Amino acid sequence: MTHNVSESIIDSLTDVKMPHYAPLAQVSGSIDLNGTILPEYRCNTLVLGSGAAGWRAAVELKRQNVDVMVASSKAFWGTSACSGSDKQTLHTANTRGKW
């Protein structure tokens, strides 16, 4: 089944003000790496990348009450955001649980 959705509706759903940054996770300890002390973070699941796929994975895990953390070099700069394919990602997210 196919639905034709106008570009203006899709744009109104995707052209949203993005939050700046989420609060950082709490440091659970530290690691000494040849004299350099690095913070240690712990979680059950680590998602690498804050693109559409990374956020989608993190959201679905959180919905299942999984302790999840997202690590990224830049927030909201994934391939999907830069290429304009987030609209397809939103459609996929909307079909969650229907297959």
XYZ file of C-alpha atoms in Angstrom:
99
model
C 0.000 0.000 0.000
C 1.357 3.393 -0.960
C 0.340 6.779 0.394
C 1.244 10.027 -1.295
C 2.256 12.539 1.334
C 2.891 16.102 0.287
C 6.389 17.496 0.587
C 5.111 20.272 2.875
C 3.788 17.714 5.380
C 7.053 15.793 5.351
C 9.027 19.018 5.756
C 6.871 20.104 8.693
C 7.601 16.769 10.382
C 11.328 16.835 9.747
C 12.231 20.534 9.878
C 12.314 20.701 13.653
C 14.598 22.519 16.041
C 17.104 19.980 17.265
C 18.145 19.953 20.910
C 21.690 21.015 21.582
C 23.225 18.194 23.524
C 21.901 15.707 26.027
C 23.453 15.719 29.465
C 26.639 13.703 29.571
C 26.568 10.331 31.247
C 27.913 10.075 34.763
C 31.550 9.045 35.007
C 31.741 5.646 36.706
C 35.485 5.599 37.255
C 38.767 6.306 35.549
C 41.397 4.464 33.548
C 45.132 5.175 33.693
C 46.550 4.896 30.177
C 50.323 5.384 30.409
C 49.927 8.204 32.903
C 46.936 9.811 31.206
C 43.791 9.540 33.294
C 40.685 8.973 31.155
C 37.078 8.955 32.367
C 35.294 5.598 32.336
C 31.624 5.298 31.381
C 29.556 2.129 31.752
C 26.366 1.024 30.026
C 24.718 -2.186 28.845
C 24.698 -1.138 25.171
C 26.863 1.383 23.355
C 25.665 2.812 20.030
C 28.416 4.351 17.914
C 27.245 7.275 15.796
C 24.413 9.764 16.075
C 23.087 9.408 12.551
C 19.581 8.218 11.817
C 20.461 4.550 12.285
C 22.302 5.187 15.548
C 19.498 7.255 17.062
C 16.896 4.776 15.827
C 18.774 1.927 17.497
C 19.165 3.900 20.728
C 15.481 4.875 20.834
C 14.297 1.307 20.227
C 16.649 -0.023 22.918
C 15.504 2.645 25.390
C 11.866 1.721 24.656
C 12.816 -1.775 25.828
C 14.335 -0.334 29.030
C 17.909 -1.121 27.957
C 20.650 1.046 29.463
C 21.989 2.620 26.273
C 24.601 5.278 25.543
C 25.306 7.039 22.222
C 28.890 8.003 21.386
C 29.505 10.295 18.440
C 32.104 12.744 17.220
C 29.357 15.295 16.429
C 25.714 15.166 17.409
C 23.124 15.394 14.606
C 25.708 15.273 11.798
C 25.131 11.741 10.537
C 25.023 10.737 6.900
C 21.216 10.774 6.785
C 20.963 14.312 8.109
C 23.562 15.552 5.641
C 22.072 13.724 2.636
C 18.405 14.448 3.349
C 17.361 10.828 3.847
C 15.989 11.349 7.364
C 12.488 11.460 5.859
C 12.756 7.790 4.891
C 14.108 7.023 8.334
C 11.090 8.685 9.952
C 8.806 6.585 7.748
C 10.629 3.438 8.837
C 10.361 4.473 12.490
C 6.629 5.033 12.004
C 6.213 1.426 10.813
C 7.817 0.050 13.995
C 6.223 -3.179 15.148
C 4.156 -3.649 11.970
C 6.289 -6.444 10.509
